[in-house]
PDB file of C-alpha atoms and ligand atoms in Angstrom:
ATOM      1  CA  MET A   1      15.312  42.057 -26.172  1.00 48.00           C
ATOM      2  CA  LYS A   2      12.263  42.106 -23.943  1.00 50.00           C
ATOM      3  CA  THR A   3      10.081  43.323 -26.814  1.00 50.00           C
ATOM      4  CA  LEU A   4      11.412  40.530 -28.960  1.00 49.00           C
ATOM      5  CA  LEU A   5      10.542  38.013 -26.286  1.00 49.00           C
ATOM      6  CA  ILE A   6       7.011  39.371 -25.931  1.00 50.00           C
ATOM      7  CA  LEU A   7       6.630  39.303 -29.698  1.00 48.00           C
ATOM      8  CA  PHE A   8       7.817  35.705 -29.737  1.00 49.00           C
ATOM      9  CA  VAL A   9       5.370  34.683 -27.010  1.00 47.00           C
ATOM     10  CA  LEU A  10       2.543  36.445 -28.836  1.00 48.00           C
ATOM     11  CA  LEU A  11       3.455  34.832 -32.139  1.00 48.00           C
ATOM     12  CA  SER A  12       3.691  31.346 -30.698  1.00 48.00           C
ATOM     13  CA  GLY A  13       0.344  31.900 -29.002  1.00 45.00           C
ATOM     14  CA  MET A  14      -1.185  32.868 -32.322  1.00 46.00           C
ATOM     15  CA  MET A  15       0.342  29.857 -34.043  1.00 47.00           C
ATOM     16  CA  LEU A  16      -1.092  27.604 -31.371  1.00 44.00           C
ATOM     17  CA  LEU A  17      -4.507  29.168 -31.816  1.00 40.00           C
ATOM     18  CA  ASP A  18      -4.230  28.733 -35.527  1.00 42.00           C
ATOM     19  CA  ARG A  19      -3.352  25.095 -35.108  1.00 43.00           C
ATOM     20  CA  THR A  20      -6.255  24.307 -32.778  1.00 41.00           C
ATOM     21  CA  GLU A  21      -8.668  26.120 -35.048  1.00 39.00           C
ATOM     22  CA  SER A  22      -7.555  24.289 -38.162  1.00 44.00           C
ATOM     23  CA  SER A  23      -7.744  20.939 -36.400  1.00 52.00           C
ATOM     24  CA  SER A  24     -11.112  21.104 -34.754  1.00 75.00           C
ATOM     25  CA  GLN A  25     -11.483  17.328 -35.162  1.00 88.00           C
ATOM     26  CA  LYS A  26     -10.174  15.417 -32.151  1.00 96.00           C
ATOM     27  CA  ILE A  27      -8.473  12.273 -33.376  1.00 98.00           C
ATOM     28  CA  PHE A  28      -7.252   9.112 -31.664  1.00 98.00           C
ATOM     29  CA  ASP A  29      -5.140   7.202 -34.210  1.00 98.00           C
ATOM     30  CA  VAL A  30      -5.165   3.600 -33.010  1.00 98.00           C
ATOM     31  CA  HIS A  31      -2.879   2.232 -35.708  1.00 98.00           C
ATOM     32  CA  LEU A  32       0.534   3.805 -35.903  1.00 98.00           C
ATOM     33  CA  HIS A  33       4.010   2.410 -36.580  1.00 98.00           C
ATOM     34  CA  GLY A  34       7.487   3.874 -36.328  1.00 97.00           C
ATOM     35  CA  SER A  35       9.045   6.197 -38.854  1.00 96.00           C
ATOM     36  CA  GLU A  36      12.555   7.351 -39.691  1.00 94.00           C
ATOM     37  CA  GLY A  37      11.683  10.808 -38.422  1.00 94.00           C
ATOM     38  CA  PRO A  38       9.640  10.383 -35.246  1.00 96.00           C
ATOM     39  CA  SER A  39       9.477  14.125 -34.427  1.00 96.00           C
ATOM     40  CA  SER A  40       8.139  15.231 -37.790  1.00 96.00           C
ATOM     41  CA  GLN A  41       5.757  12.263 -37.880  1.00 97.00           C
ATOM     42  CA  VAL A  42       4.302  13.133 -34.485  1.00 97.00           C
ATOM     43  CA  LEU A  43       4.105  16.846 -35.344  1.00 96.00           C
ATOM     44  CA  ALA A  44       2.202  16.161 -38.583  1.00 96.00           C
ATOM     45  CA  LEU A  45      -0.279  14.002 -36.690  1.00 97.00           C
ATOM     46  CA  GLN A  46      -0.739  16.655 -34.041  1.00 97.00           C
ATOM     47  CA  GLU A  47      -1.354  19.293 -36.691  1.00 96.00           C
ATOM     48  CA  ALA A  48      -4.062  17.112 -38.199  1.00 97.00           C
ATOM     49  CA  GLY A  49      -5.844  16.914 -34.842  1.00 97.00           C
ATOM     50  CA  VAL A  50      -4.372  13.760 -33.304  1.00 98.00           C
ATOM     51  CA  TYR A  51      -4.180  14.038 -29.506  1.00 98.00           C
ATOM     52  CA  LYS A  52      -3.594  10.350 -28.836  1.00 98.00           C
ATOM     53  CA  ALA A  53      -2.164   7.420 -30.801  1.00 98.00           C
ATOM     54  CA  ALA A  54      -1.364   3.757 -30.297  1.00 98.00           C
ATOM     55  CA  ILE A  55       2.048   2.898 -31.694  1.00 98.00           C
ATOM     56  CA  SER A  56       3.741  -0.430 -32.308  1.00 98.00           C
ATOM     57  CA  THR A  57       7.073  -0.978 -33.994  1.00 97.00           C
ATOM     58  CA  SER A  58      10.447  -2.538 -33.205  1.00 97.00           C
ATOM     59  CA  TRP A  59      11.096  -2.358 -29.472  1.00 97.00           C
ATOM     60  CA  ASP A  60      14.199  -0.279 -30.037  1.00 97.00           C
ATOM     61  CA  LEU A  61      12.497   2.317 -32.254  1.00 97.00           C
ATOM     62  CA  GLN A  62       9.442   2.376 -30.025  1.00 96.00           C
ATOM     63  CA  ASN A  63      11.595   3.472 -27.125  1.00 96.00           C
ATOM     64  CA  ARG A  64      12.487   6.594 -29.095  1.00 96.00           C
ATOM     65  CA  TYR A  65       8.829   7.645 -28.864  1.00 97.00           C
ATOM     66  CA  ARG A  66       8.705   7.657 -25.087  1.00 95.00           C
ATOM     67  CA  ASP A  67       9.708  11.279 -24.584  1.00 92.00           C
ATOM     68  CA  PHE A  68       7.097  12.951 -26.755  1.00 92.00           C
ATOM     69  CA  SER A  69       4.645  15.042 -24.827  1.00 90.00           C
ATOM     70  CA  ASN A  70       2.760  16.833 -27.606  1.00 90.00           C
ATOM     71  CA  ILE A  71       0.516  13.828 -28.197  1.00 96.00           C
ATOM     72  CA  SER A  72      -0.292  11.075 -25.763  1.00 97.00           C
ATOM     73  CA  LEU A  73       1.044   7.677 -26.883  1.00 98.00           C
ATOM     74  CA  LEU A  74       0.037   4.135 -26.025  1.00 98.00           C
ATOM     75  CA  TYR A  75       2.711   1.514 -26.624  1.00 98.00           C
ATOM     76  CA  GLY A  76       2.105  -1.857 -28.222  1.00 98.00           C
ATOM     77  CA  LEU A  77       3.993  -5.117 -28.475  1.00 98.00           C
ATOM     78  CA  MET A  78       4.576  -6.429 -31.984  1.00 98.00           C
ATOM     79  CA  PHE A  79       4.973 -10.199 -32.336  1.00 98.00           C
ATOM     80  CA  PRO A  80       5.460 -12.940 -33.443  1.00 98.00           C
ATOM     81  CA  CYS A  81       8.214 -11.761 -35.788  1.00 98.00           C
ATOM     82  CA  ALA A  82       9.244 -13.993 -38.681  1.00 97.00           C
ATOM     83  CA  ASN A  83      13.041 -14.384 -38.442  1.00 96.00           C
ATOM     84  CA  GLY A  84      12.899 -11.854 -35.621  1.00 97.00           C
ATOM     85  CA  LYS A  85      12.054  -9.013 -38.040  1.00 97.00           C
ATOM     86  CA  VAL A  86       9.348  -6.359 -38.326  1.00 96.00           C
ATOM     87  CA  PRO A  87       7.624  -6.820 -41.721  1.00 95.00           C
ATOM     88  CA  TYR A  88       8.635  -4.263 -44.392  1.00 94.00           C
ATOM     89  CA  SER A  89      11.197  -2.303 -42.335  1.00 94.00           C
ATOM     90  CA  LEU A  90      12.974  -5.559 -41.404  1.00 95.00           C
ATOM     91  CA  GLN A  91      14.297  -4.051 -38.197  1.00 96.00           C
ATOM     92  CA  SER A  92      14.811  -6.515 -35.365  1.00 96.00           C
ATOM     93  CA  CYS A  93      11.634  -6.710 -33.306  1.00 97.00           C
ATOM     94  CA  PHE A  94      13.665  -7.291 -30.142  1.00 97.00           C
ATOM     95  CA  GLU A  95      17.303  -6.697 -29.288  1.00 93.00           C
ATOM     96  CA  THR A  96      17.912 -10.404 -28.831  1.00 92.00           C
ATOM     97  CA  GLY A  97      16.653 -11.159 -32.346  1.00 95.00           C
ATOM     98  CA  GLU A  98      13.945 -13.487 -31.011  1.00 97.00           C
ATOM     99  CA  GLU A  99      10.654 -14.131 -32.779  1.00 98.00           C
ATOM    100  CA  TRP A 100       8.622 -14.482 -29.584  1.00 98.00           C
ATOM    101  CA  PRO A 101       9.365 -12.302 -26.546  1.00 98.00           C
ATOM    102  CA  SER A 102       9.504 -14.296 -23.328  1.00 97.00           C
ATOM    103  CA  ILE A 103       6.388 -14.177 -21.183  1.00 98.00           C
ATOM    104  CA  SER A 104       8.369 -13.111 -18.124  1.00 98.00           C
ATOM    105  CA  TRP A 105       9.979 -10.200 -20.008  1.00 98.00           C
ATOM    106  CA  VAL A 106       6.602  -9.111 -21.356  1.00 98.00           C
ATOM    107  CA  GLU A 107       5.024  -9.220 -17.917  1.00 98.00           C
ATOM    108  CA  GLN A 108       7.906  -7.199 -16.521  1.00 98.00           C
ATOM    109  CA  GLN A 109       7.390  -4.513 -19.202  1.00 98.00           C
ATOM    110  CA  ILE A 110       3.665  -4.395 -18.463  1.00 98.00           C
ATOM    111  CA  MET A 111       4.347  -3.920 -14.762  1.00 98.00           C
ATOM    112  CA  GLU A 112       6.782  -1.125 -15.612  1.00 98.00           C
ATOM    113  CA  LYS A 113       4.008   0.471 -17.694  1.00 97.00           C
ATOM    114  CA  ARG A 114       5.910   0.132 -20.956  1.00 97.00           C
ATOM    115  CA  ILE A 115       3.247  -1.888 -22.768  1.00 98.00           C
ATOM    116  CA  ASP A 116      -0.362  -0.671 -23.071  1.00 98.00           C
ATOM    117  CA  TYR A 117      -1.648  -3.219 -25.562  1.00 98.00           C
ATOM    118  CA  PHE A 118      -0.578  -6.255 -27.584  1.00 98.00           C
ATOM    119  CA  GLY A 119      -0.344  -5.590 -31.295  1.00 97.00           C
ATOM    120  CA  GLU A 120       0.122  -5.489 -34.020  1.00 98.00           C
ATOM    121  CA  ILE A 121      -0.169  -9.261 -33.691  1.00 98.00           C
ATOM    122  CA  LEU A 122       1.650 -10.562 -36.784  1.00 98.00           C
ATOM    123  CA  ASN A 123       0.341 -14.130 -36.822  1.00 98.00           C
ATOM    124  CA  GLN A 124      -0.619 -13.858 -40.502  1.00 98.00           C
ATOM    125  CA  TYR A 125       2.918 -12.812 -41.453  1.00 97.00           C
ATOM    126  CA  TYR A 126       4.193 -15.663 -39.317  1.00 98.00           C
ATOM    127  CA  GLY A 127       1.893 -18.106 -41.095  1.00 98.00           C
ATOM    128  CA  ILE A 128      -0.286 -19.148 -38.148  1.00 98.00           C
ATOM    129  CA  SER A 129      -3.874 -18.581 -37.035  1.00 98.00           C
ATOM    130  CA  PRO A 130      -4.681 -15.905 -34.422  1.00 98.00           C
ATOM    131  CA  SER A 131      -6.131 -18.829 -32.464  1.00 98.00           C
ATOM    132  CA  ASP A 132      -2.872 -20.803 -32.547  1.00 98.00           C
ATOM    133  CA  SER A 133      -2.236 -22.127 -29.049  1.00 98.00           C
ATOM    134  CA  SER A 134       1.285 -20.671 -29.025  1.00 98.00           C
ATOM    135  CA  LEU A 135      -0.384 -17.263 -28.641  1.00 98.00           C
ATOM    136  CA  TYR A 136      -2.528 -18.330 -25.672  1.00 98.00           C
ATOM    137  CA  PRO A 137      -0.014 -17.531 -22.919  1.00 98.00           C
ATOM    138  CA  TYR A 138       0.090 -13.956 -24.271  1.00 98.00           C
ATOM    139  CA  TYR A 139      -3.701 -13.697 -24.395  1.00 98.00           C
ATOM    140  CA  THR A 140      -3.788 -14.952 -20.800  1.00 98.00           C
ATOM    141  CA  LEU A 141      -1.409 -12.158 -19.849  1.00 98.00           C
ATOM    142  CA  ALA A 142      -3.447  -9.554 -21.762  1.00 98.00           C
ATOM    143  CA  LEU A 143      -6.526 -10.659 -19.874  1.00 97.00           C
ATOM    144  CA  LYS A 144      -4.733 -10.559 -16.535  1.00 97.00           C
ATOM    145  CA  TYR A 145      -3.775  -6.896 -17.080  1.00 97.00           C
ATOM    146  CA  ASN A 146      -6.869  -5.933 -19.082  1.00 97.00           C
ATOM    147  CA  LEU A 147      -4.820  -5.026 -22.168  1.00 98.00           C
ATOM    148  CA  PRO A 148      -6.437  -4.828 -25.612  1.00 98.00           C
ATOM    149  CA  VAL A 149      -5.113  -7.102 -28.366  1.00 98.00           C
ATOM    150  CA  GLY A 150      -4.929  -5.814 -31.963  1.00 98.00           C
ATOM    151  CA  ILE A 151      -4.665  -8.491 -34.627  1.00 98.00           C
ATOM    152  CA  HIS A 152      -3.624  -7.849 -38.215  1.00 98.00           C
ATOM    153  CA  THR A 153      -6.194  -9.127 -40.727  1.00 98.00           C
ATOM    154  CA  GLY A 154      -6.782  -8.909 -44.472  1.00 97.00           C
ATOM    155  CA  GLY A 155      -3.842  -8.931 -46.851  1.00 93.00           C
ATOM    156  CA  ALA A 156      -0.423  -7.346 -47.109  1.00 93.00           C
ATOM    157  CA  GLY A 157       1.541  -5.089 -49.390  1.00 89.00           C
ATOM    158  CA  PRO A 158       4.509  -6.299 -51.449  1.00 89.00           C
ATOM    159  CA  ASP A 159       7.986  -6.854 -50.016  1.00 92.00           C
ATOM    160  CA  HIS A 160       6.992  -7.552 -46.442  1.00 95.00           C
ATOM    161  CA  GLY A 161       9.885  -9.989 -46.105  1.00 92.00           C
ATOM    162  CA  SER A 162       7.958 -12.638 -44.131  1.00 95.00           C
ATOM    163  CA  PRO A 163       8.481 -15.933 -45.994  1.00 94.00           C
ATOM    164  CA  ASN A 164       5.664 -17.835 -44.265  1.00 95.00           C
ATOM    165  CA  PHE A 165       2.958 -15.210 -44.812  1.00 96.00           C
ATOM    166  CA  GLU A 166      -0.405 -16.843 -45.553  1.00 95.00           C
ATOM    167  CA  MET A 167      -3.342 -14.961 -46.999  1.00 96.00           C
ATOM    168  CA  GLU A 168      -5.913 -17.327 -45.446  1.00 97.00           C
ATOM    169  CA  MET A 169      -4.560 -16.600 -41.980  1.00 98.00           C
ATOM    170  CA  GLY A 170      -5.905 -13.050 -42.313  1.00 98.00           C
ATOM    171  CA  ASN A 171      -9.520 -14.212 -42.155  1.00 98.00           C
ATOM    172  CA  PRO A 172     -11.237 -12.880 -38.992  1.00 98.00           C
ATOM    173  CA  LEU A 173     -13.334 -16.076 -38.740  1.00 98.00           C
ATOM    174  CA  LEU A 174     -10.154 -17.664 -37.382  1.00 98.00           C
ATOM    175  CA  LEU A 175     -10.710 -15.616 -34.220  1.00 98.00           C
ATOM    176  CA  LYS A 176     -13.578 -17.889 -33.182  1.00 98.00           C
ATOM    177  CA  PRO A 177     -11.626 -20.401 -31.050  1.00 98.00           C
ATOM    178  CA  LEU A 178      -9.701 -17.613 -29.333  1.00 98.00           C
ATOM    179  CA  LEU A 179     -12.867 -15.654 -28.567  1.00 98.00           C
ATOM    180  CA  SER A 180     -14.618 -18.684 -27.140  1.00 98.00           C
ATOM    181  CA  ARG A 181     -11.579 -19.528 -25.022  1.00 98.00           C
ATOM    182  CA  PHE A 182     -11.101 -15.884 -23.885  1.00 98.00           C
ATOM    183  CA  PRO A 183     -14.577 -14.307 -24.038  1.00 97.00           C
ATOM    184  CA  LYS A 184     -13.548 -11.328 -21.892  1.00 97.00           C
ATOM    185  CA  LEU A 185     -10.493 -10.401 -23.976  1.00 98.00           C
ATOM    186  CA  LYS A 186     -10.662  -6.986 -25.669  1.00 98.00           C
ATOM    187  CA  VAL A 187      -9.787  -7.790 -29.290  1.00 98.00           C
ATOM    188  CA  TRP A 188      -9.599  -5.460 -32.244  1.00 98.00           C
ATOM    189  CA  ILE A 189      -9.602  -6.580 -35.844  1.00 98.00           C
ATOM    190  CA  MET A 190      -7.023  -4.383 -37.523  1.00 98.00           C
ATOM    191  CA  HIS A 191      -7.913  -3.152 -41.025  1.00 98.00           C
ATOM    192  CA  SER A 192     -11.539  -4.334 -40.490  1.00 98.00           C
ATOM    193  CA  GLY A 193     -10.681  -7.602 -42.220  1.00 98.00           C
ATOM    194  CA  ASP A 194     -10.121  -5.730 -45.526  1.00 98.00           C
ATOM    195  CA  GLN A 195     -11.250  -8.228 -48.194  1.00 97.00           C
ATOM    196  CA  TYR A 196     -12.685 -10.364 -45.385  1.00 98.00           C
ATOM    197  CA  TYR A 197     -14.833  -7.503 -44.074  1.00 98.00           C
ATOM    198  CA  LYS A 198     -18.038  -9.569 -44.089  1.00 98.00           C
ATOM    199  CA  GLU A 199     -16.327 -12.134 -41.877  1.00 98.00           C
ATOM    200  CA  ALA A 200     -15.136  -9.310 -39.581  1.00 98.00           C
ATOM    201  CA  ILE A 201     -18.696  -8.013 -39.300  1.00 98.00           C
ATOM    202  CA  SER A 202     -20.084 -11.458 -38.492  1.00 98.00           C
ATOM    203  CA  ILE A 203     -17.488 -11.937 -35.735  1.00 98.00           C
ATOM    204  CA  MET A 204     -18.335  -8.500 -34.297  1.00 98.00           C
ATOM    205  CA  LYS A 205     -22.049  -9.208 -34.311  1.00 98.00           C
ATOM    206  CA  ASP A 206     -21.414 -12.317 -32.224  1.00 97.00           C
ATOM    207  CA  ASN A 207     -18.853 -10.760 -29.859  1.00 97.00           C
ATOM    208  CA  GLU A 208     -19.619  -7.359 -28.420  1.00 96.00           C
ATOM    209  CA  LEU A 209     -16.108  -6.748 -27.057  1.00 96.00           C
ATOM    210  CA  VAL A 210     -14.586  -6.933 -30.540  1.00 98.00           C
ATOM    211  CA  TYR A 211     -13.741  -3.627 -32.256  1.00 98.00           C
ATOM    212  CA  THR A 212     -12.079  -2.805 -35.597  1.00 98.00           C
ATOM    213  CA  ASP A 213      -9.885  -0.103 -37.029  1.00 98.00           C
ATOM    214  CA  ILE A 214     -10.261   1.418 -40.478  1.00 98.00           C
ATOM    215  CA  SER A 215      -6.548   1.689 -41.312  1.00 98.00           C
ATOM    216  CA  VAL A 216      -5.601   0.665 -44.863  1.00 98.00           C
ATOM    217  CA  ILE A 217      -9.246   0.335 -46.005  1.00 98.00           C
ATOM    218  CA  SER A 218      -9.636   4.123 -45.586  1.00 98.00           C
ATOM    219  CA  ASN A 219      -6.393   4.921 -47.390  1.00 98.00           C
ATOM    220  CA  PRO A 220      -7.210   5.878 -51.005  1.00 97.00           C
ATOM    221  CA  ASP A 221      -3.596   5.106 -51.980  1.00 95.00           C
ATOM    222  CA  MET A 222      -4.243   1.443 -51.126  1.00 95.00           C
ATOM    223  CA  VAL A 223      -7.968   0.723 -51.357  1.00 96.00           C
ATOM    224  CA  PRO A 224     -10.437   2.377 -53.772  1.00 97.00           C
ATOM    225  CA  PRO A 225     -12.764   4.852 -51.984  1.00 97.00           C
ATOM    226  CA  GLU A 226     -15.854   2.966 -53.217  1.00 97.00           C
ATOM    227  CA  LYS A 227     -14.622  -0.150 -51.432  1.00 98.00           C
ATOM    228  CA  PHE A 228     -14.110   1.803 -48.217  1.00 98.00           C
ATOM    229  CA  SER A 229     -17.604   3.214 -48.533  1.00 98.00           C
ATOM    230  CA  THR A 230     -19.041  -0.293 -49.065  1.00 98.00           C
ATOM    231  CA  ILE A 231     -17.287  -1.625 -45.966  1.00 98.00           C
ATOM    232  CA  MET A 232     -18.439   1.338 -43.867  1.00 98.00           C
ATOM    233  CA  LYS A 233     -22.012   0.989 -45.095  1.00 98.00           C
ATOM    234  CA  ALA A 234     -22.055  -2.710 -44.253  1.00 98.00           C
ATOM    235  CA  SER A 235     -20.618  -1.987 -40.784  1.00 98.00           C
ATOM    236  CA  ILE A 236     -23.068   0.815 -40.004  1.00 98.00           C
ATOM    237  CA  ASP A 237     -26.010  -1.244 -41.307  1.00 98.00           C
ATOM    238  CA  ALA A 238     -24.899  -4.068 -39.008  1.00 98.00           C
ATOM    239  CA  GLY A 239     -25.207  -1.682 -36.052  1.00 98.00           C
ATOM    240  CA  LEU A 240     -21.465  -1.463 -35.353  1.00 98.00           C
ATOM    241  CA  GLU A 241     -21.019   2.331 -35.221  1.00 98.00           C
ATOM    242  CA  ASP A 242     -19.868   2.143 -31.598  1.00 98.00           C
ATOM    243  CA  ARG A 243     -16.977  -0.196 -32.410  1.00 98.00           C
ATOM    244  CA  LEU A 244     -15.195   1.340 -35.402  1.00 98.00           C
ATOM    245  CA  MET A 245     -11.928   3.136 -34.687  1.00 98.00           C
ATOM    246  CA  PHE A 246      -9.824   5.541 -36.713  1.00 98.00           C
ATOM    247  CA  GLY A 247      -6.343   4.450 -37.795  1.00 98.00           C
ATOM    248  CA  THR A 248      -3.810   5.495 -40.424  1.00 98.00           C
ATOM    249  CA  ASP A 249      -1.179   2.730 -40.380  1.00 98.00           C
ATOM    250  CA  ASN A 250       1.269   5.536 -41.305  1.00 97.00           C
ATOM    251  CA  GLY A 251      -0.811   6.479 -44.364  1.00 97.00           C
ATOM    252  CA  ASP A 252      -1.325  10.153 -45.215  1.00 97.00           C
ATOM    253  CA  ILE A 253      -3.656  11.271 -42.436  1.00 98.00           C
ATOM    254  CA  ILE A 254      -5.151  14.114 -44.455  1.00 97.00           C
ATOM    255  CA  LYS A 255      -6.156  11.697 -47.216  1.00 98.00           C
ATOM    256  CA  VAL A 256      -7.597   9.301 -44.633  1.00 98.00           C
ATOM    257  CA  MET A 257      -9.589  12.097 -42.973  1.00 98.00           C
ATOM    258  CA  ASN A 258     -10.856  13.228 -46.367  1.00 97.00           C
ATOM    259  CA  ALA A 259     -11.928   9.665 -47.110  1.00 98.00           C
ATOM    260  CA  VAL A 260     -13.963   9.629 -43.895  1.00 98.00           C
ATOM    261  CA  GLU A 261     -15.408  13.083 -44.582  1.00 97.00           C
ATOM    262  CA  SER A 262     -16.483  12.094 -48.081  1.00 96.00           C
ATOM    263  CA  ILE A 263     -18.709   9.299 -46.801  1.00 97.00           C
ATOM    264  CA  ASP A 264     -22.040  11.069 -47.010  1.00 96.00           C
ATOM    265  CA  PHE A 265     -24.125   8.676 -44.927  1.00 98.00           C
ATOM    266  CA  LEU A 266     -22.055   9.186 -41.770  1.00 98.00           C
ATOM    267  CA  SER A 267     -23.577  11.668 -39.335  1.00 97.00           C
ATOM    268  CA  LYS A 268     -21.440  14.087 -37.342  1.00 96.00           C
ATOM    269  CA  ALA A 269     -22.085  12.038 -34.222  1.00 97.00           C
ATOM    270  CA  GLN A 270     -21.000   8.825 -35.985  1.00 98.00           C
ATOM    271  CA  LYS A 271     -17.809  10.525 -37.155  1.00 98.00           C
ATOM    272  CA  ARG A 272     -17.012  11.669 -33.617  1.00 97.00           C
ATOM    273  CA  LYS A 273     -17.400   8.071 -32.456  1.00 98.00           C
ATOM    274  CA  LEU A 274     -15.102   6.898 -35.219  1.00 98.00           C
ATOM    275  CA  TYR A 275     -12.482   9.625 -34.737  1.00 98.00           C
ATOM    276  CA  HIS A 276     -12.035   9.185 -31.001  1.00 98.00           C
ATOM    277  CA  GLN A 277     -14.964   8.247 -28.771  1.00 98.00           C
ATOM    278  CA  ASN A 278     -15.005   4.518 -29.542  1.00 98.00           C
ATOM    279  CA  ALA A 279     -11.240   4.225 -29.093  1.00 98.00           C
ATOM    280  CA  GLU A 280     -11.401   6.029 -25.755  1.00 98.00           C
ATOM    281  CA  ARG A 281     -13.901   3.452 -24.514  1.00 98.00           C
ATOM    282  CA  PHE A 282     -11.964   0.510 -25.956  1.00 98.00           C
ATOM    283  CA  PHE A 283      -8.623   1.534 -24.456  1.00 98.00           C
ATOM    284  CA  ARG A 284     -10.037   2.544 -21.083  1.00 95.00           C
ATOM    285  CA  LYS A 285      -8.009   0.775 -18.417  1.00 83.00           C
ATOM    286  CA  SER A 286     -10.830   0.229 -15.963  1.00 69.00           C
ATOM    287  CA  GLU A 287     -14.523   0.912 -15.735  1.00 48.00           C
ATOM    288  CA  LYS A 288     -13.876   3.839 -13.422  1.00 41.00           C
ATOM    289  CA  SER A 289     -11.172   5.783 -15.260  1.00 36.00           C
TER     290      SER A 289
HETATM  291 ZN1   ZN B   1      -1.563  -4.565 -40.306  1.00 86.70          ZN
END
């Protein structure tokens, strides 16, 4: 029995070694949503090199991710929810079925350390601008607690189930009023604006606290690799290499990593920034930590 135990310990040690060797790339996935199988989802990410991820999904499902210790998770707050539902999965965002969580409830969750950032902000699915004044009390709260705010931009896949979705509301130029009203807010443009990537770049050039993530645009199942390369080239040429963050949006992480690796003009140092260093800086809670 003892020998068996020793053998088991040795074997698991070897497996661990194997895993760390095969995933030499440290990855912070800033754009994750819930899945039907949280354990296998988290394990697959870990095996690909993910040590930290930012997850947002229905509040109920999100709570099922609180016990994982193999990767470190940051928890978001998804809203506003058309008809109270998460797009695509159509789960209720909140137990009460509400579209907008109450400010007092949100603040309570922040104080109990159950919310690390706001996002994915679903204003486009809801049919309003990210600078709509109904969002301002939430931005005020984010600023008060120094929480980043991730805003969905670009387009959407089919069957999202949000009847008021508006393509034009995914244009990052709509962030202008919000950024001038809250210049210290840490905002990230999710999906790098996708088809509005030039607008995303112009906003980032004017606002140095604004970051982006490369989810969807880096997924070859959704966007052609040449398009991803064009967007990356434009971003790097604009001097934004310190503000691009890696994200999968539940896409196949191996395909997304391969897409990044196949961009030949990215240096190793630029890839390290993209894979985790920029996100670490963006999500840092205070200057000291
Ligand atoms: Zn999105």
